[in-house]
């Protein structure tokens, strides 16, 4: 047998074996790593709520209507002053497209929330059909046309029962033409 061919076959087998081990190690490594966490962690379930710790994560909830029936928990105070002048994404926007989940502020605050819109259901939550609790909104500046509030523009449960807003407070300015409240 040709010595060069023997070395080439040996090198090829060695390379294939090395590539196989590298591929196997990669598969094992990546399958052992958790999937990229949504928001700040959690699965959105009752015992494992989505964790919210940054202005970006809070802002992102409004872009994910598929999560509006999930559980959320604040893990830090949030300052939204960087979002002034940026179109805010309300969480829950109208009848039938409302927030059905639970948002637990866990005693934290959201400060400097500014949102001005000439639409219906204007607030941090546009339309709540679920629960918002244990959160303080500080130095809000919210205005709209109708159904305007610091926490929520509208809160309604099926059969006319209101959504639950509990253990919350609001400071700042809330204004509108019709159906305006500091909370809801």
PDB file of N, CA, C and O in Angstrom, residues 106-177:
ATOM      1  N   UNK A 106     -45.339  43.873  42.884  1.00  0.00           N
ATOM      2  CA  UNK A 106     -44.550  43.398  44.017  1.00  0.00           C
ATOM      3  C   UNK A 106     -44.000  44.552  44.857  1.00  0.00           C
ATOM      4  O   UNK A 106     -42.887  44.483  45.375  1.00  0.00           O
ATOM      5  N   UNK A 107     -44.769  45.651  44.943  1.00  0.00           N
ATOM      6  CA  UNK A 107     -44.362  46.793  45.759  1.00  0.00           C
ATOM      7  C   UNK A 107     -43.419  47.757  45.067  1.00  0.00           C
ATOM      8  O   UNK A 107     -42.992  48.740  45.668  1.00  0.00           O
ATOM      9  N   UNK A 108     -43.087  47.510  43.812  1.00  0.00           N
ATOM     10  CA  UNK A 108     -42.180  48.392  43.067  1.00  0.00           C
ATOM     11  C   UNK A 108     -42.945  49.544  42.430  1.00  0.00           C
ATOM     12  O   UNK A 108     -44.170  49.576  42.434  1.00  0.00           O
ATOM     13  N   UNK A 109     -42.183  50.479  41.868  1.00  0.00           N
ATOM     14  CA  UNK A 109     -42.779  51.643  41.222  1.00  0.00           C
ATOM     15  C   UNK A 109     -42.370  51.735  39.757  1.00  0.00           C
ATOM     16  O   UNK A 109     -41.324  51.220  39.354  1.00  0.00           O
ATOM     17  N   UNK A 110     -43.226  52.408  38.997  1.00  0.00           N
ATOM     18  CA  UNK A 110     -42.940  52.766  37.610  1.00  0.00           C
ATOM     19  C   UNK A 110     -43.036  54.282  37.571  1.00  0.00           C
ATOM     20  O   UNK A 110     -44.089  54.850  37.882  1.00  0.00           O
ATOM     21  N   UNK A 111     -41.942  54.938  37.236  1.00  0.00           N
ATOM     22  CA  UNK A 111     -41.929  56.403  37.274  1.00  0.00           C
ATOM     23  C   UNK A 111     -41.771  56.997  35.885  1.00  0.00           C
ATOM     24  O   UNK A 111     -41.268  56.357  34.966  1.00  0.00           O
ATOM     25  N   UNK A 112     -42.233  58.245  35.785  1.00  0.00           N
ATOM     26  CA  UNK A 112     -42.084  59.058  34.571  1.00  0.00           C
ATOM     27  C   UNK A 112     -42.725  58.436  33.335  1.00  0.00           C
ATOM     28  O   UNK A 112     -42.176  58.528  32.231  1.00  0.00           O
ATOM     29  N   UNK A 113     -43.890  57.838  33.520  1.00  0.00           N
ATOM     30  CA  UNK A 113     -44.638  57.290  32.385  1.00  0.00           C
ATOM     31  C   UNK A 113     -45.351  58.437  31.682  1.00  0.00           C
ATOM     32  O   UNK A 113     -46.181  59.125  32.274  1.00  0.00           O
ATOM     33  N   UNK A 114     -45.005  58.661  30.420  1.00  0.00           N
ATOM     34  CA  UNK A 114     -45.616  59.712  29.608  1.00  0.00           C
ATOM     35  C   UNK A 114     -46.248  59.073  28.391  1.00  0.00           C
ATOM     36  O   UNK A 114     -45.580  58.337  27.658  1.00  0.00           O
ATOM     37  N   UNK A 115     -47.544  59.373  28.189  1.00  0.00           N
ATOM     38  CA  UNK A 115     -48.238  58.827  27.026  1.00  0.00           C
ATOM     39  C   UNK A 115     -49.382  59.762  26.663  1.00  0.00           C
ATOM     40  O   UNK A 115     -50.238  60.058  27.501  1.00  0.00           O
ATOM     41  N   UNK A 116     -49.380  60.234  25.441  1.00  0.00           N
ATOM     42  CA  UNK A 116     -50.416  61.129  24.939  1.00  0.00           C
ATOM     43  C   UNK A 116     -50.961  60.527  23.651  1.00  0.00           C
ATOM     44  O   UNK A 116     -50.208  60.285  22.711  1.00  0.00           O
ATOM     45  N   UNK A 117     -52.269  60.294  23.634  1.00  0.00           N
ATOM     46  CA  UNK A 117     -52.897  59.705  22.458  1.00  0.00           C
ATOM     47  C   UNK A 117     -54.317  60.235  22.356  1.00  0.00           C
ATOM     48  O   UNK A 117     -54.957  60.489  23.376  1.00  0.00           O
ATOM     49  N   UNK A 118     -54.798  60.376  21.170  1.00  0.00           N
ATOM     50  CA  UNK A 118     -56.186  60.824  20.981  1.00  0.00           C
ATOM     51  C   UNK A 118     -57.094  59.644  20.655  1.00  0.00           C
ATOM     52  O   UNK A 118     -58.033  59.760  19.887  1.00  0.00           O
ATOM     53  N   UNK A 119     -56.796  58.501  21.252  1.00  0.00           N
ATOM     54  CA  UNK A 119     -57.589  57.291  21.044  1.00  0.00           C
ATOM     55  C   UNK A 119     -58.362  56.945  22.315  1.00  0.00           C
ATOM     56  O   UNK A 119     -58.316  57.674  23.304  1.00  0.00           O
ATOM     57  N   UNK A 120     -59.015  55.835  22.310  1.00  0.00           N
ATOM     58  CA  UNK A 120     -59.703  55.287  23.478  1.00  0.00           C
ATOM     59  C   UNK A 120     -58.735  54.434  24.282  1.00  0.00           C
ATOM     60  O   UNK A 120     -57.751  53.902  23.752  1.00  0.00           O
ATOM     61  N   UNK A 121     -59.039  54.257  25.573  1.00  0.00           N
ATOM     62  CA  UNK A 121     -58.318  53.314  26.435  1.00  0.00           C
ATOM     63  C   UNK A 121     -56.837  53.663  26.560  1.00  0.00           C
ATOM     64  O   UNK A 121     -55.963  52.913  26.141  1.00  0.00           O
ATOM     65  N   UNK A 122     -56.559  54.804  27.164  1.00  0.00           N
ATOM     66  CA  UNK A 122     -55.200  55.314  27.284  1.00  0.00           C
ATOM     67  C   UNK A 122     -54.735  55.173  28.730  1.00  0.00           C
ATOM     68  O   UNK A 122     -55.385  55.662  29.655  1.00  0.00           O
ATOM     69  N   UNK A 123     -53.621  54.494  28.922  1.00  0.00           N
ATOM     70  CA  UNK A 123     -53.001  54.307  30.230  1.00  0.00           C
ATOM     71  C   UNK A 123     -51.848  53.337  30.085  1.00  0.00           C
ATOM     72  O   UNK A 123     -51.558  52.866  28.982  1.00  0.00           O
ATOM     73  N   UNK A 124     -51.174  53.036  31.189  1.00  0.00           N
ATOM     74  CA  UNK A 124     -50.112  52.031  31.131  1.00  0.00           C
ATOM     75  C   UNK A 124     -50.699  50.741  30.556  1.00  0.00           C
ATOM     76  O   UNK A 124     -50.110  50.088  29.707  1.00  0.00           O
ATOM     77  N   UNK A 125     -51.888  50.387  31.024  1.00  0.00           N
ATOM     78  CA  UNK A 125     -52.683  49.309  30.456  1.00  0.00           C
ATOM     79  C   UNK A 125     -53.843  49.984  29.749  1.00  0.00           C
ATOM     80  O   UNK A 125     -54.569  50.761  30.375  1.00  0.00           O
ATOM     81  N   UNK A 126     -54.027  49.700  28.488  1.00  0.00           N
ATOM     82  CA  UNK A 126     -55.141  50.308  27.765  1.00  0.00           C
ATOM     83  C   UNK A 126     -56.472  49.744  28.206  1.00  0.00           C
ATOM     84  O   UNK A 126     -57.386  50.473  28.545  1.00  0.00           O
ATOM     85  N   UNK A 127     -56.581  48.408  28.232  1.00  0.00           N
ATOM     86  CA  UNK A 127     -57.846  47.755  28.574  1.00  0.00           C
ATOM     87  C   UNK A 127     -57.529  46.525  29.416  1.00  0.00           C
ATOM     88  O   UNK A 127     -56.903  45.589  28.945  1.00  0.00           O
ATOM     89  N   UNK A 128     -57.942  46.546  30.687  1.00  0.00           N
ATOM     90  CA  UNK A 128     -57.665  45.450  31.617  1.00  0.00           C
ATOM     91  C   UNK A 128     -58.925  44.621  31.821  1.00  0.00           C
ATOM     92  O   UNK A 128     -59.976  45.142  32.174  1.00  0.00           O
ATOM     93  N   UNK A 129     -58.791  43.341  31.617  1.00  0.00           N
ATOM     94  CA  UNK A 129     -59.852  42.369  31.846  1.00  0.00           C
ATOM     95  C   UNK A 129     -59.345  41.350  32.877  1.00  0.00           C
ATOM     96  O   UNK A 129     -59.967  40.355  33.146  1.00  0.00           O
ATOM     97  N   UNK A 130     -58.147  41.630  33.410  1.00  0.00           N
ATOM     98  CA  UNK A 130     -57.502  40.749  34.382  1.00  0.00           C
ATOM     99  C   UNK A 130     -57.203  41.503  35.664  1.00  0.00           C
ATOM    100  O   UNK A 130     -58.059  42.212  36.189  1.00  0.00           O
ATOM    101  N   UNK A 131     -55.963  41.408  36.163  1.00  0.00           N
ATOM    102  CA  UNK A 131     -55.585  41.994  37.447  1.00  0.00           C
ATOM    103  C   UNK A 131     -54.270  42.768  37.340  1.00  0.00           C
ATOM    104  O   UNK A 131     -53.301  42.275  36.763  1.00  0.00           O
ATOM    105  N   UNK A 132     -54.265  43.966  37.918  1.00  0.00           N
ATOM    106  CA  UNK A 132     -53.047  44.755  38.098  1.00  0.00           C
ATOM    107  C   UNK A 132     -53.004  45.095  39.584  1.00  0.00           C
ATOM    108  O   UNK A 132     -53.975  45.626  40.131  1.00  0.00           O
ATOM    109  N   UNK A 133     -51.883  44.762  40.248  1.00  0.00           N
ATOM    110  CA  UNK A 133     -51.831  44.959  41.695  1.00  0.00           C
ATOM    111  C   UNK A 133     -50.419  45.308  42.171  1.00  0.00           C
ATOM    112  O   UNK A 133     -49.429  45.055  41.482  1.00  0.00           O
ATOM    113  N   UNK A 134     -50.378  45.924  43.351  1.00  0.00           N
ATOM    114  CA  UNK A 134     -49.138  46.169  44.089  1.00  0.00           C
ATOM    115  C   UNK A 134     -48.104  46.997  43.336  1.00  0.00           C
ATOM    116  O   UNK A 134     -46.914  46.708  43.396  1.00  0.00           O
ATOM    117  N   UNK A 135     -48.552  48.035  42.639  1.00  0.00           N
ATOM    118  CA  UNK A 135     -47.609  48.869  41.892  1.00  0.00           C
ATOM    119  C   UNK A 135     -47.957  50.344  42.076  1.00  0.00           C
ATOM    120  O   UNK A 135     -49.138  50.713  42.145  1.00  0.00           O
ATOM    121  N   UNK A 136     -46.925  51.157  42.164  1.00  0.00           N
ATOM    122  CA  UNK A 136     -47.120  52.598  42.235  1.00  0.00           C
ATOM    123  C   UNK A 136     -46.625  53.243  40.954  1.00  0.00           C
ATOM    124  O   UNK A 136     -45.574  52.879  40.444  1.00  0.00           O
ATOM    125  N   UNK A 137     -47.406  54.173  40.433  1.00  0.00           N
ATOM    126  CA  UNK A 137     -46.996  54.950  39.262  1.00  0.00           C
ATOM    127  C   UNK A 137     -46.698  56.364  39.747  1.00  0.00           C
ATOM    128  O   UNK A 137     -47.581  57.025  40.308  1.00  0.00           O
ATOM    129  N   UNK A 138     -45.484  56.821  39.541  1.00  0.00           N
ATOM    130  CA  UNK A 138     -45.023  58.104  40.054  1.00  0.00           C
ATOM    131  C   UNK A 138     -44.732  59.045  38.891  1.00  0.00           C
ATOM    132  O   UNK A 138     -44.076  58.660  37.918  1.00  0.00           O
ATOM    133  N   UNK A 139     -45.210  60.283  39.016  1.00  0.00           N
ATOM    134  CA  UNK A 139     -44.963  61.349  38.030  1.00  0.00           C
ATOM    135  C   UNK A 139     -45.430  60.957  36.632  1.00  0.00           C
ATOM    136  O   UNK A 139     -44.682  61.103  35.664  1.00  0.00           O
ATOM    137  N   UNK A 140     -46.663  60.480  36.530  1.00  0.00           N
ATOM    138  CA  UNK A 140     -47.210  60.154  35.209  1.00  0.00           C
ATOM    139  C   UNK A 140     -47.655  61.432  34.509  1.00  0.00           C
ATOM    140  O   UNK A 140     -47.974  62.433  35.151  1.00  0.00           O
ATOM    141  N   UNK A 141     -47.699  61.382  33.202  1.00  0.00           N
ATOM    142  CA  UNK A 141     -48.243  62.453  32.371  1.00  0.00           C
ATOM    143  C   UNK A 141     -48.987  61.759  31.232  1.00  0.00           C
ATOM    144  O   UNK A 141     -48.386  61.369  30.229  1.00  0.00           O
ATOM    145  N   UNK A 142     -50.299  61.562  31.436  1.00  0.00           N
ATOM    146  CA  UNK A 142     -51.108  60.771  30.513  1.00  0.00           C
ATOM    147  C   UNK A 142     -52.288  61.613  30.042  1.00  0.00           C
ATOM    148  O   UNK A 142     -52.966  62.242  30.849  1.00  0.00           O
ATOM    149  N   UNK A 143     -52.536  61.607  28.741  1.00  0.00           N
ATOM    150  CA  UNK A 143     -53.719  62.283  28.214  1.00  0.00           C
ATOM    151  C   UNK A 143     -54.261  61.494  27.032  1.00  0.00           C
ATOM    152  O   UNK A 143     -53.527  60.793  26.343  1.00  0.00           O
ATOM    153  N   UNK A 144     -55.578  61.626  26.834  1.00  0.00           N
ATOM    154  CA  UNK A 144     -56.226  60.928  25.736  1.00  0.00           C
ATOM    155  C   UNK A 144     -57.598  61.491  25.476  1.00  0.00           C
ATOM    156  O   UNK A 144     -58.001  62.490  26.084  1.00  0.00           O
ATOM    157  N   UNK A 145     -58.322  60.836  24.618  1.00  0.00           N
ATOM    158  CA  UNK A 145     -59.658  61.288  24.248  1.00  0.00           C
ATOM    159  C   UNK A 145     -60.711  60.756  25.230  1.00  0.00           C
ATOM    160  O   UNK A 145     -61.389  61.506  25.909  1.00  0.00           O
ATOM    161  N   UNK A 146     -60.813  59.429  25.319  1.00  0.00           N
ATOM    162  CA  UNK A 146     -61.834  58.823  26.173  1.00  0.00           C
ATOM    163  C   UNK A 146     -61.270  57.565  26.825  1.00  0.00           C
ATOM    164  O   UNK A 146     -60.461  56.858  26.234  1.00  0.00           O
ATOM    165  N   UNK A 147     -61.751  57.290  28.051  1.00  0.00           N
ATOM    166  CA  UNK A 147     -61.265  56.159  28.855  1.00  0.00           C
ATOM    167  C   UNK A 147     -59.765  56.325  29.113  1.00  0.00           C
ATOM    168  O   UNK A 147     -58.936  55.616  28.560  1.00  0.00           O
ATOM    169  N   UNK A 148     -59.444  57.272  29.974  1.00  0.00           N
ATOM    170  CA  UNK A 148     -58.056  57.628  30.259  1.00  0.00           C
ATOM    171  C   UNK A 148     -57.788  57.429  31.740  1.00  0.00           C
ATOM    172  O   UNK A 148     -58.556  57.890  32.588  1.00  0.00           O
ATOM    173  N   UNK A 149     -56.687  56.749  32.065  1.00  0.00           N
ATOM    174  CA  UNK A 149     -56.289  56.552  33.462  1.00  0.00           C
ATOM    175  C   UNK A 149     -54.797  56.337  33.576  1.00  0.00           C
ATOM    176  O   UNK A 149     -54.139  55.976  32.599  1.00  0.00           O
ATOM    177  N   UNK A 150     -54.261  56.548  34.752  1.00  0.00           N
ATOM    178  CA  UNK A 150     -52.832  56.325  34.959  1.00  0.00           C
ATOM    179  C   UNK A 150     -52.472  54.855  34.865  1.00  0.00           C
ATOM    180  O   UNK A 150     -51.562  54.467  34.145  1.00  0.00           O
ATOM    181  N   UNK A 151     -53.220  54.008  35.575  1.00  0.00           N
ATOM    182  CA  UNK A 151     -52.965  52.568  35.534  1.00  0.00           C
ATOM    183  C   UNK A 151     -53.589  51.965  34.286  1.00  0.00           C
ATOM    184  O   UNK A 151     -52.920  51.264  33.525  1.00  0.00           O
ATOM    185  N   UNK A 152     -54.879  52.232  34.076  1.00  0.00           N
ATOM    186  CA  UNK A 152     -55.582  51.646  32.929  1.00  0.00           C
ATOM    187  C   UNK A 152     -56.620  52.615  32.386  1.00  0.00           C
ATOM    188  O   UNK A 152     -57.279  53.311  33.155  1.00  0.00           O
ATOM    189  N   UNK A 153     -56.766  52.622  31.074  1.00  0.00           N
ATOM    190  CA  UNK A 153     -57.805  53.427  30.447  1.00  0.00           C
ATOM    191  C   UNK A 153     -59.177  52.831  30.666  1.00  0.00           C
ATOM    192  O   UNK A 153     -60.158  53.542  30.837  1.00  0.00           O
ATOM    193  N   UNK A 154     -59.260  51.514  30.717  1.00  0.00           N
ATOM    194  CA  UNK A 154     -60.535  50.825  30.862  1.00  0.00           C
ATOM    195  C   UNK A 154     -60.287  49.516  31.604  1.00  0.00           C
ATOM    196  O   UNK A 154     -59.276  48.858  31.362  1.00  0.00           O
ATOM    197  N   UNK A 155     -61.176  49.160  32.492  1.00  0.00           N
ATOM    198  CA  UNK A 155     -61.063  47.898  33.223  1.00  0.00           C
ATOM    199  C   UNK A 155     -62.433  47.245  33.269  1.00  0.00           C
ATOM    200  O   UNK A 155     -63.357  47.773  33.861  1.00  0.00           O
ATOM    201  N   UNK A 156     -62.560  46.119  32.630  1.00  0.00           N
ATOM    202  CA  UNK A 156     -63.852  45.449  32.518  1.00  0.00           C
ATOM    203  C   UNK A 156     -63.645  43.949  32.488  1.00  0.00           C
ATOM    204  O   UNK A 156     -62.737  43.443  31.838  1.00  0.00           O
ATOM    205  N   UNK A 157     -64.503  43.234  33.201  1.00  0.00           N
ATOM    206  CA  UNK A 157     -64.517  41.774  33.111  1.00  0.00           C
ATOM    207  C   UNK A 157     -65.808  41.364  32.456  1.00  0.00           C
ATOM    208  O   UNK A 157     -66.770  42.122  32.423  1.00  0.00           O
ATOM    209  N   UNK A 158     -65.847  40.161  31.932  1.00  0.00           N
ATOM    210  CA  UNK A 158     -67.059  39.651  31.298  1.00  0.00           C
ATOM    211  C   UNK A 158     -68.288  39.844  32.175  1.00  0.00           C
ATOM    212  O   UNK A 158     -68.211  39.797  33.391  1.00  0.00           O
ATOM    213  N   UNK A 159     -69.405  40.096  31.555  1.00  0.00           N
ATOM    214  CA  UNK A 159     -70.641  40.311  32.296  1.00  0.00           C
ATOM    215  C   UNK A 159     -70.700  41.679  32.948  1.00  0.00           C
ATOM    216  O   UNK A 159     -71.516  41.926  33.825  1.00  0.00           O
ATOM    217  N   UNK A 160     -69.804  42.579  32.567  1.00  0.00           N
ATOM    218  CA  UNK A 160     -69.814  43.928  33.117  1.00  0.00           C
ATOM    219  C   UNK A 160     -69.058  44.075  34.419  1.00  0.00           C
ATOM    220  O   UNK A 160     -68.988  45.160  34.974  1.00  0.00           O
ATOM    221  N   UNK A 161     -68.495  42.991  34.968  1.00  0.00           N
ATOM    222  CA  UNK A 161     -67.708  43.093  36.192  1.00  0.00           C
ATOM    223  C   UNK A 161     -66.361  43.737  35.883  1.00  0.00           C
ATOM    224  O   UNK A 161     -65.735  43.408  34.881  1.00  0.00           O
ATOM    225  N   UNK A 162     -65.907  44.655  36.748  1.00  0.00           N
ATOM    226  CA  UNK A 162     -64.663  45.360  36.442  1.00  0.00           C
ATOM    227  C   UNK A 162     -63.429  44.473  36.585  1.00  0.00           C
ATOM    228  O   UNK A 162     -63.421  43.526  37.357  1.00  0.00           O
ATOM    229  N   UNK A 163     -62.378  44.808  35.815  1.00  0.00           N
ATOM    230  CA  UNK A 163     -61.076  44.198  36.031  1.00  0.00           C
ATOM    231  C   UNK A 163     -60.602  44.617  37.417  1.00  0.00           C
ATOM    232  O   UNK A 163     -61.101  45.591  37.993  1.00  0.00           O
ATOM    233  N   UNK A 164     -59.683  43.902  37.983  1.00  0.00           N
ATOM    234  CA  UNK A 164     -59.238  44.171  39.343  1.00  0.00           C
ATOM    235  C   UNK A 164     -57.968  45.012  39.335  1.00  0.00           C
ATOM    236  O   UNK A 164     -56.944  44.585  38.790  1.00  0.00           O
ATOM    237  N   UNK A 165     -58.068  46.202  39.915  1.00  0.00           N
ATOM    238  CA  UNK A 165     -56.910  47.065  40.134  1.00  0.00           C
ATOM    239  C   UNK A 165     -56.823  47.210  41.649  1.00  0.00           C
ATOM    240  O   UNK A 165     -57.718  47.786  42.272  1.00  0.00           O
ATOM    241  N   UNK A 166     -55.768  46.656  42.272  1.00  0.00           N
ATOM    242  CA  UNK A 166     -55.717  46.698  43.740  1.00  0.00           C
ATOM    243  C   UNK A 166     -54.319  47.067  44.231  1.00  0.00           C
ATOM    244  O   UNK A 166     -53.307  46.738  43.606  1.00  0.00           O
ATOM    245  N   UNK A 167     -54.312  47.748  45.380  1.00  0.00           N
ATOM    246  CA  UNK A 167     -53.089  48.139  46.064  1.00  0.00           C
ATOM    247  C   UNK A 167     -52.146  48.914  45.128  1.00  0.00           C
ATOM    248  O   UNK A 167     -50.951  48.638  45.071  1.00  0.00           O
ATOM    249  N   UNK A 168     -52.712  49.851  44.377  1.00  0.00           N
ATOM    250  CA  UNK A 168     -51.947  50.682  43.446  1.00  0.00           C
ATOM    251  C   UNK A 168     -52.109  52.146  43.823  1.00  0.00           C
ATOM    252  O   UNK A 168     -53.080  52.523  44.486  1.00  0.00           O
ATOM    253  N   UNK A 169     -51.170  52.981  43.410  1.00  0.00           N
ATOM    254  CA  UNK A 169     -51.320  54.423  43.574  1.00  0.00           C
ATOM    255  C   UNK A 169     -50.700  55.122  42.373  1.00  0.00           C
ATOM    256  O   UNK A 169     -49.861  54.561  41.666  1.00  0.00           O
ATOM    257  N   UNK A 170     -51.161  56.362  42.158  1.00  0.00           N
ATOM    258  CA  UNK A 170     -50.719  57.149  41.002  1.00  0.00           C
ATOM    259  C   UNK A 170     -50.478  58.583  41.448  1.00  0.00           C
ATOM    260  O   UNK A 170     -51.303  59.161  42.161  1.00  0.00           O
ATOM    261  N   UNK A 171     -49.356  59.166  41.022  1.00  0.00           N
ATOM    262  CA  UNK A 171     -49.116  60.598  41.190  1.00  0.00           C
ATOM    263  C   UNK A 171     -48.796  61.179  39.825  1.00  0.00           C
ATOM    264  O   UNK A 171     -48.254  60.497  38.963  1.00  0.00           O
ATOM    265  N   UNK A 172     -49.174  62.441  39.624  1.00  0.00           N
ATOM    266  CA  UNK A 172     -48.884  63.090  38.357  1.00  0.00           C
ATOM    267  C   UNK A 172     -50.137  63.665  37.728  1.00  0.00           C
ATOM    268  O   UNK A 172     -51.092  64.027  38.415  1.00  0.00           O
ATOM    269  N   UNK A 173     -50.157  63.705  36.415  1.00  0.00           N
ATOM    270  CA  UNK A 173     -51.230  64.362  35.667  1.00  0.00           C
ATOM    271  C   UNK A 173     -51.902  63.363  34.719  1.00  0.00           C
ATOM    272  O   UNK A 173     -51.234  62.708  33.911  1.00  0.00           O
ATOM    273  N   UNK A 174     -53.236  63.281  34.804  1.00  0.00           N
ATOM    274  CA  UNK A 174     -54.045  62.453  33.907  1.00  0.00           C
ATOM    275  C   UNK A 174     -55.171  63.336  33.388  1.00  0.00           C
ATOM    276  O   UNK A 174     -55.897  63.937  34.180  1.00  0.00           O
ATOM    277  N   UNK A 175     -55.324  63.414  32.062  1.00  0.00           N
ATOM    278  CA  UNK A 175     -56.372  64.269  31.504  1.00  0.00           C
ATOM    279  C   UNK A 175     -56.951  63.658  30.237  1.00  0.00           C
ATOM    280  O   UNK A 175     -56.318  62.837  29.582  1.00  0.00           O
ATOM    281  N   UNK A 176     -58.182  64.087  29.928  1.00  0.00           N
ATOM    282  CA  UNK A 176     -58.860  63.621  28.729  1.00  0.00           C
ATOM    283  C   UNK A 176     -60.190  64.318  28.599  1.00  0.00           C
ATOM    284  O   UNK A 176     -60.559  65.142  29.438  1.00  0.00           O
ATOM    285  N   UNK A 177     -60.939  63.992  27.554  1.00  0.00           N
ATOM    286  CA  UNK A 177     -62.225  64.645  27.317  1.00  0.00           C
ATOM    287  C   UNK A 177     -63.381  63.913  27.984  1.00  0.00           C
ATOM    288  O   UNK A 177     -64.313  64.539  28.468  1.00  0.00           O
TER     289      UNK A 177
END
